PDB file of C-alpha atoms in Angstrom:
ATOM      1  CA  MET A   1     -10.653  16.692  -2.564  1.00  0.00           C
ATOM      2  CA  GLN A   2     -13.029  18.734  -0.326  1.00  0.00           C
ATOM      3  CA  VAL A   3     -16.827  19.486  -0.582  1.00  0.00           C
ATOM      4  CA  SER A   4     -18.712  22.774  -0.035  1.00  0.00           C
ATOM      5  CA  GLU A   5     -22.067  24.341   0.127  1.00  0.00           C
ATOM      6  CA  SER A   6     -20.941  27.026   0.573  1.00  0.00           C
ATOM      7  CA  ALA A   7     -21.178  29.827  -2.480  1.00  0.00           C
ATOM      8  CA  ASP A   8     -17.991  31.164  -2.729  1.00  0.00           C
ATOM      9  CA  PRO A   9     -15.879  27.841  -1.945  1.00  0.00           C
ATOM     10  CA  THR A  10     -12.412  29.385  -2.599  1.00  0.00           C
ATOM     11  CA  THR A  11     -12.089  30.768   1.638  1.00  0.00           C
ATOM     12  CA  TYR A  12     -11.800  26.896   1.429  1.00  0.00           C
ATOM     13  CA  LEU A  13     -10.517  25.329  -1.013  1.00  0.00           C
ATOM     14  CA  GLU A  14      -6.828  24.781  -1.082  1.00  0.00           C
ATOM     15  CA  GLY A  15      -5.297  24.561  -4.973  1.00  0.00           C
ATOM     16  CA  GLY A  16      -4.816  21.085  -7.370  1.00  0.00           C
ATOM     17  CA  GLY A  17      -7.913  20.312  -5.523  1.00  0.00           C
ATOM     18  CA  LEU A  18     -11.618  19.081  -6.609  1.00  0.00           C
ATOM     19  CA  LEU A  19     -14.590  20.032  -5.147  1.00  0.00           C
ATOM     20  CA  LEU A  20     -17.701  17.977  -4.132  1.00  0.00           C
ATOM     21  CA  THR A  21     -21.280  20.036  -3.382  1.00  0.00           C
ATOM     22  CA  THR A  22     -24.438  18.748  -3.445  1.00  0.00           C
ATOM     23  CA  GLY A  23     -25.354  22.831  -4.920  1.00  0.00           C
ATOM     24  CA  LEU A  24     -27.448  22.949  -1.483  1.00  0.00           C
ATOM     25  CA  VAL A  25     -27.242  27.275  -2.055  1.00  0.00           C
ATOM     26  CA  MET A  26     -27.674  27.242  -5.414  1.00  0.00           C
ATOM     27  CA  PRO A  27     -30.545  28.239  -7.924  1.00  0.00           C
ATOM     28  CA  ASP A  28     -31.555  25.762 -10.147  1.00  0.00           C
ATOM     29  CA  GLY A  29     -32.474  29.464 -12.756  1.00  0.00           C
ATOM     30  CA  THR A  30     -30.133  32.555 -12.845  1.00  0.00           C
ATOM     31  CA  PRO A  31     -27.571  32.569 -10.356  1.00  0.00           C
ATOM     32  CA  ASP A  32     -27.638  35.323  -7.598  1.00  0.00           C
ATOM     33  CA  ALA A  33     -24.499  37.670  -7.052  1.00  0.00           C
ATOM     34  CA  ALA A  34     -22.819  35.263  -5.127  1.00  0.00           C
ATOM     35  CA  HIS A  35     -23.425  32.494  -7.666  1.00  0.00           C
ATOM     36  CA  ARG A  36     -22.788  34.374 -10.528  1.00  0.00           C
ATOM     37  CA  GLU A  37     -18.268  34.417 -10.678  1.00  0.00           C
ATOM     38  CA  TYR A  38     -18.636  30.541  -8.708  1.00  0.00           C
ATOM     39  CA  ALA A  39     -16.751  28.772 -11.339  1.00  0.00           C
ATOM     40  CA  SER A  40     -14.095  31.589 -12.371  1.00  0.00           C
ATOM     41  CA  ARG A  41     -13.412  32.177  -8.468  1.00  0.00           C
ATOM     42  CA  LEU A  42     -12.577  28.172  -8.256  1.00  0.00           C
ATOM     43  CA  VAL A  43     -10.623  28.266 -11.389  1.00  0.00           C
ATOM     44  CA  GLU A  44      -7.942  31.587  -9.615  1.00  0.00           C
ATOM     45  CA  ILE A  45      -7.275  29.224  -6.852  1.00  0.00           C
ATOM     46  CA  GLY A  46      -7.040  26.800  -9.006  1.00  0.00           C
ATOM     47  CA  ALA A  47      -9.185  24.037  -8.549  1.00  0.00           C
ATOM     48  CA  ARG A  48      -9.332  20.900 -11.120  1.00  0.00           C
ATOM     49  CA  GLY A  49     -13.119  20.137 -10.726  1.00  0.00           C
ATOM     50  CA  VAL A  50     -16.085  20.010  -9.784  1.00  0.00           C
ATOM     51  CA  GLY A  51     -18.070  17.063  -8.784  1.00  0.00           C
ATOM     52  CA  PHE A  52     -21.610  17.937  -8.528  1.00  0.00           C
ATOM     53  CA  GLY A  53     -24.173  15.713  -6.271  1.00  0.00           C
ATOM     54  CA  LEU A  54     -27.440  14.789  -7.539  1.00  0.00           C
ATOM     55  CA  GLY A  55     -30.905  13.814  -5.996  1.00  0.00           C
ATOM     56  CA  ILE A  56     -30.849  16.365  -2.722  1.00  0.00           C
ATOM     57  CA  GLN A  57     -31.098  19.808  -3.627  1.00  0.00           C
ATOM     58  CA  HIS A  58     -31.490  18.864  -7.568  1.00  0.00           C
ATOM     59  CA  GLU A  59     -31.957  16.392  -9.510  1.00  0.00           C
ATOM     60  CA  HIS A  60     -29.565  17.957 -12.701  1.00  0.00           C
ATOM     61  CA  VAL A  61     -26.989  20.056 -12.270  1.00  0.00           C
ATOM     62  CA  PRO A  62     -28.183  24.323 -12.785  1.00  0.00           C
ATOM     63  CA  GLN A  63     -27.712  25.203 -16.936  1.00  0.00           C
ATOM     64  CA  TRP A  64     -25.927  28.580 -15.555  1.00  0.00           C
ATOM     65  CA  LEU A  65     -23.113  25.861 -13.071  1.00  0.00           C
ATOM     66  CA  ILE A  66     -22.530  24.070 -16.346  1.00  0.00           C
ATOM     67  CA  TYR A  67     -22.230  26.977 -19.117  1.00  0.00           C
ATOM     68  CA  GLN A  68     -19.974  28.717 -16.592  1.00  0.00           C
ATOM     69  CA  CYS A  69     -17.653  25.770 -16.208  1.00  0.00           C
ATOM     70  CA  GLU A  70     -17.432  24.892 -19.620  1.00  0.00           C
ATOM     71  CA  ALA A  71     -16.856  28.770 -20.289  1.00  0.00           C
ATOM     72  CA  VAL A  72     -13.934  28.626 -18.253  1.00  0.00           C
ATOM     73  CA  GLY A  73     -12.535  25.524 -18.738  1.00  0.00           C
ATOM     74  CA  LEU A  74     -12.948  24.137 -15.124  1.00  0.00           C
ATOM     75  CA  PRO A  75     -13.647  19.908 -15.794  1.00  0.00           C
ATOM     76  CA  LEU A  76     -17.664  19.279 -14.445  1.00  0.00           C
ATOM     77  CA  PHE A  77     -19.316  16.078 -13.488  1.00  0.00           C
ATOM     78  CA  THR A  78     -21.901  14.404 -11.875  1.00  0.00           C
ATOM     79  CA  VAL A  79     -22.461  11.862  -8.866  1.00  0.00           C
ATOM     80  CA  PRO A  80     -25.488   9.715  -8.725  1.00  0.00           C
ATOM     81  CA  LEU A  81     -27.308  10.060  -5.204  1.00  0.00           C
ATOM     82  CA  ALA A  82     -26.079   6.212  -4.267  1.00  0.00           C
ATOM     83  CA  THR A  83     -22.716   7.342  -4.111  1.00  0.00           C
ATOM     84  CA  PRO A  84     -20.982   9.120  -1.247  1.00  0.00           C
ATOM     85  CA  PHE A  85     -19.161  12.007  -1.431  1.00  0.00           C
ATOM     86  CA  ILE A  86     -16.114   9.158   0.978  1.00  0.00           C
ATOM     87  CA  ASP A  87     -16.242   6.884  -1.018  1.00  0.00           C
ATOM     88  CA  ILE A  88     -14.794   9.925  -3.966  1.00  0.00           C
ATOM     89  CA  SER A  89     -12.596  10.704  -0.711  1.00  0.00           C
ATOM     90  CA  LYS A  90     -10.805   6.711  -0.395  1.00  0.00           C
ATOM     91  CA  THR A  91     -10.564   6.005  -4.088  1.00  0.00           C
ATOM     92  CA  ILE A  92      -8.773   9.437  -5.228  1.00  0.00           C
ATOM     93  CA  ALA A  93      -6.575   8.793  -1.686  1.00  0.00           C
ATOM     94  CA  ARG A  94      -5.885   4.967  -3.086  1.00  0.00           C
ATOM     95  CA  GLY A  95      -5.362   6.446  -6.015  1.00  0.00           C
ATOM     96  CA  ILE A  96      -2.695   8.367  -4.815  1.00  0.00           C
ATOM     97  CA  SER A  97      -1.427   6.272  -2.776  1.00  0.00           C
ATOM     98  CA  ASP A  98      -1.076   3.414  -5.188  1.00  0.00           C
ATOM     99  CA  ASP A  99       1.025   7.068  -7.127  1.00  0.00           C
ATOM    100  CA  THR A 100       3.197   6.855  -4.069  1.00  0.00           C
ATOM    101  CA  HIS A 101       4.304   3.054  -4.238  1.00  0.00           C
ATOM    102  CA  ARG A 102       4.999   3.011  -8.250  1.00  0.00           C
ATOM    103  CA  ASN A 103       7.169   5.541  -8.128  1.00  0.00           C
ATOM    104  CA  ALA A 104       9.162   4.763  -4.981  1.00  0.00           C
ATOM    105  CA  GLU A 105       9.106   1.209  -6.834  1.00  0.00           C
ATOM    106  CA  ARG A 106      10.678   3.648  -9.801  1.00  0.00           C
ATOM    107  CA  MET A 107      12.769   4.615  -8.121  1.00  0.00           C
ATOM    108  CA  TYR A 108      13.937   1.762  -6.533  1.00  0.00           C
ATOM    109  CA  ARG A 109      14.268   0.613  -9.849  1.00  0.00           C
ATOM    110  CA  ASN A 110      16.409   3.647 -11.408  1.00  0.00           C
ATOM    111  CA  GLN A 111      18.961   3.925  -7.775  1.00  0.00           C
ATOM    112  CA  GLN A 112      19.623  -0.042  -8.627  1.00  0.00           C
ATOM    113  CA  ARG A 113      20.385   0.555 -12.635  1.00  0.00           C
ATOM    114  CA  ASN A 114      22.289   4.312 -11.687  1.00  0.00           C
ATOM    115  CA  ARG A 115      24.881   1.953  -9.155  1.00  0.00           C
ATOM    116  CA  GLN A 116      25.058  -0.627 -11.735  1.00  0.00           C
ATOM    117  CA  ALA A 117      26.031   1.589 -14.276  1.00  0.00           C
ATOM    118  CA  THR A 118      28.732   3.353 -12.035  1.00  0.00           C
ATOM    119  CA  LYS A 119      30.066  -0.652 -11.812  1.00  0.00           C
ATOM    120  CA  ARG A 120      29.782  -0.968 -14.970  1.00  0.00           C
ATOM    121  CA  ILE A 121      31.802   2.595 -15.376  1.00  0.00           C
ATOM    122  CA  GLN A 122      34.551   2.898 -12.812  1.00  0.00           C
ATOM    123  CA  ALA A 123      35.302  -0.756 -14.151  1.00  0.00           C
ATOM    124  CA  ARG A 124      35.909   0.503 -17.736  1.00  0.00           C
ATOM    125  CA  ARG A 125      37.242   3.317 -16.667  1.00  0.00           C
ATOM    126  CA  TYR A 126      40.415   1.227 -15.136  1.00  0.00           C
ATOM    127  CA  VAL A 127      40.661  -0.674 -18.817  1.00  0.00           C
ATOM    128  CA  PRO A 128      41.918   1.733 -21.206  1.00  0.00           C
ATOM    129  CA  SER A 129      43.942   3.856 -17.960  1.00  0.00           C
ATOM    130  CA  THR A 130      45.585  -0.107 -17.504  1.00  0.00           C
ATOM    131  CA  CYS A 131      45.699  -0.400 -22.149  1.00  0.00           C
ATOM    132  CA  CYS A 132      47.316   3.338 -22.366  1.00  0.00           C
ATOM    133  CA  GLY A 133      49.953   2.706 -20.458  1.00  0.00           C
ATOM    134  CA  HIS A 134      51.121  -0.428 -22.322  1.00  0.00           C
ATOM    135  CA  GLY A 135      50.775   2.236 -26.271  1.00  0.00           C
ATOM    136  CA  CYS A 136      47.509   1.484 -26.533  1.00  0.00           C
ATOM    137  CA  LYS A 137      45.757   3.188 -29.658  1.00  0.00           C
ATOM    138  CA  ALA A 138      42.012   3.619 -30.288  1.00  0.00           C
ATOM    139  CA  ALA A 139      40.799   2.464 -33.630  1.00  0.00           C
ATOM    140  CA  ALA A 140      38.877   4.773 -35.809  1.00  0.00           C
ATOM    141  CA  GLY A 141      35.812   1.350 -36.431  1.00  0.00           C
ATOM    142  CA  PRO A 142      34.871  -1.621 -36.191  1.00  0.00           C
ATOM    143  CA  GLU A 143      36.878  -2.790 -39.158  1.00  0.00           C
ATOM    144  CA  GLU A 144      40.019  -1.593 -37.270  1.00  0.00           C
ATOM    145  CA  ALA A 145      39.164  -2.551 -33.797  1.00  0.00           C
ATOM    146  CA  ALA A 146      39.453  -5.917 -35.960  1.00  0.00           C
ATOM    147  CA  ARG A 147      42.283  -5.345 -36.794  1.00  0.00           C
ATOM    148  CA  MET A 148      43.813  -5.193 -34.167  1.00  0.00           C
ATOM    149  CA  ALA A 149      42.402  -7.548 -32.201  1.00  0.00           C
ATOM    150  CA  GLY A 150      43.403  -9.699 -34.357  1.00  0.00           C
ATOM    151  CA  MET A 151      40.074 -11.177 -34.705  1.00  0.00           C
ATOM    152  CA  HIS A 152      37.382 -11.738 -37.363  1.00  0.00           C
ATOM    153  CA  ARG A 153      34.689  -8.994 -37.207  1.00  0.00           C
ATOM    154  CA  HIS A 154      32.039 -10.895 -37.266  1.00  0.00           C
ATOM    155  CA  THR A 155      33.481 -12.190 -33.585  1.00  0.00           C
ATOM    156  CA  LEU A 156      34.228  -9.097 -32.895  1.00  0.00           C
ATOM    157  CA  THR A 157      30.489  -7.623 -34.210  1.00  0.00           C
ATOM    158  CA  LYS A 158      29.374 -11.042 -31.794  1.00  0.00           C
ATOM    159  CA  TYR A 159      31.170  -9.497 -28.329  1.00  0.00           C
ATOM    160  CA  LEU A 160      30.240  -6.707 -28.555  1.00  0.00           C
ATOM    161  CA  GLY A 161      27.012  -7.289 -29.440  1.00  0.00           C
ATOM    162  CA  ALA A 162      26.919  -9.525 -25.952  1.00  0.00           C
ATOM    163  CA  ILE A 163      28.809  -6.028 -24.074  1.00  0.00           C
ATOM    164  CA  ASP A 164      26.153  -4.324 -25.198  1.00  0.00           C
ATOM    165  CA  LYS A 165      24.122  -5.848 -24.374  1.00  0.00           C
ATOM    166  CA  GLU A 166      24.968  -5.711 -20.646  1.00  0.00           C
ATOM    167  CA  LEU A 167      26.613  -2.103 -20.803  1.00  0.00           C
ATOM    168  CA  SER A 168      24.139  -0.555 -23.073  1.00  0.00           C
ATOM    169  CA  ALA A 169      27.348   1.805 -24.761  1.00  0.00           C
ATOM    170  CA  ASP A 170      27.111   3.088 -27.257  1.00  0.00           C
ATOM    171  CA  LEU A 171      29.146   1.272 -30.515  1.00  0.00           C
ATOM    172  CA  ASN A 172      28.315   3.452 -33.162  1.00  0.00           C
ATOM    173  CA  ASP A 173      31.243   5.705 -30.537  1.00  0.00           C
ATOM    174  CA  PRO A 174      35.358   4.654 -31.700  1.00  0.00           C
ATOM    175  CA  GLY A 175      36.615   6.108 -28.654  1.00  0.00           C
ATOM    176  CA  THR A 176      33.414   3.459 -26.516  1.00  0.00           C
ATOM    177  CA  ILE A 177      34.917   0.970 -29.536  1.00  0.00           C
ATOM    178  CA  ALA A 178      38.473   0.857 -28.456  1.00  0.00           C
ATOM    179  CA  GLU A 179      37.296   0.718 -24.875  1.00  0.00           C
ATOM    180  CA  LEU A 180      35.814  -2.177 -25.357  1.00  0.00           C
ATOM    181  CA  TRP A 181      38.694  -3.749 -27.359  1.00  0.00           C
ATOM    182  CA  TYR A 182      40.585  -3.382 -25.052  1.00  0.00           C
ATOM    183  CA  ALA A 183      38.981  -5.352 -22.602  1.00  0.00           C
ATOM    184  CA  CYS A 184      38.164  -7.826 -24.593  1.00  0.00           C
ATOM    185  CA  ARG A 185      42.059  -8.109 -25.228  1.00  0.00           C
ATOM    186  CA  PHE A 186      42.875  -7.934 -21.549  1.00  0.00           C
ATOM    187  CA  SER A 187      40.561  -9.887 -20.445  1.00  0.00           C
ATOM    188  CA  ARG A 188      41.964 -12.486 -23.359  1.00  0.00           C
ATOM    189  CA  PHE A 189      46.060 -12.333 -22.694  1.00  0.00           C
ATOM    190  CA  GLY A 190      44.693 -13.308 -18.834  1.00  0.00           C
ATOM    191  CA  GLY A 191      44.323  -9.800 -17.350  1.00  0.00           C
ATOM    192  CA  THR A 192      41.561  -9.183 -14.382  1.00  0.00           C
ATOM    193  CA  LEU A 193      39.356  -6.218 -13.343  1.00  0.00           C
ATOM    194  CA  LYS A 194      39.455  -5.883  -9.772  1.00  0.00           C
TER     195      LYS A 194
END
């Protein structure tokens, strides 16, 4: 966010910013030569909008500025005299700080999820390699997996539901079902994953 009363504030602005102005040098009626392309120049440098302070030089936004902003799609809003520009700046800074904090929290949560997923993946890789050394084969689906496990399909479904909740596994994938069955079967006979 930047404040400028210049007829061409583009030399002082960075793209992506918000311009605040009281229109100190802006004419009320028809724009002079310096202001004919005011909104277009702001859009060209990537300005995000214009906040127009009322009550110092103008009681209303000049109509020509409203038309220019509408024509180029540049947001225009008014700032009442009772609202200092510094308050807008502080509000924006607080919002940026809050966003930064939320992003840091989100990245931390994602990092924790990734660490947990990595641990699960490492554990799941161990199970098939252990079982495959004993001639195990993948089941074609839940029915076959239940039969191979020597348990009722509802019991297997219950186990898989609990595992799905923990691992977020794709239980429609036969390979995943087999891996999970091996894990159940392995732990049922006293095996442990280290």
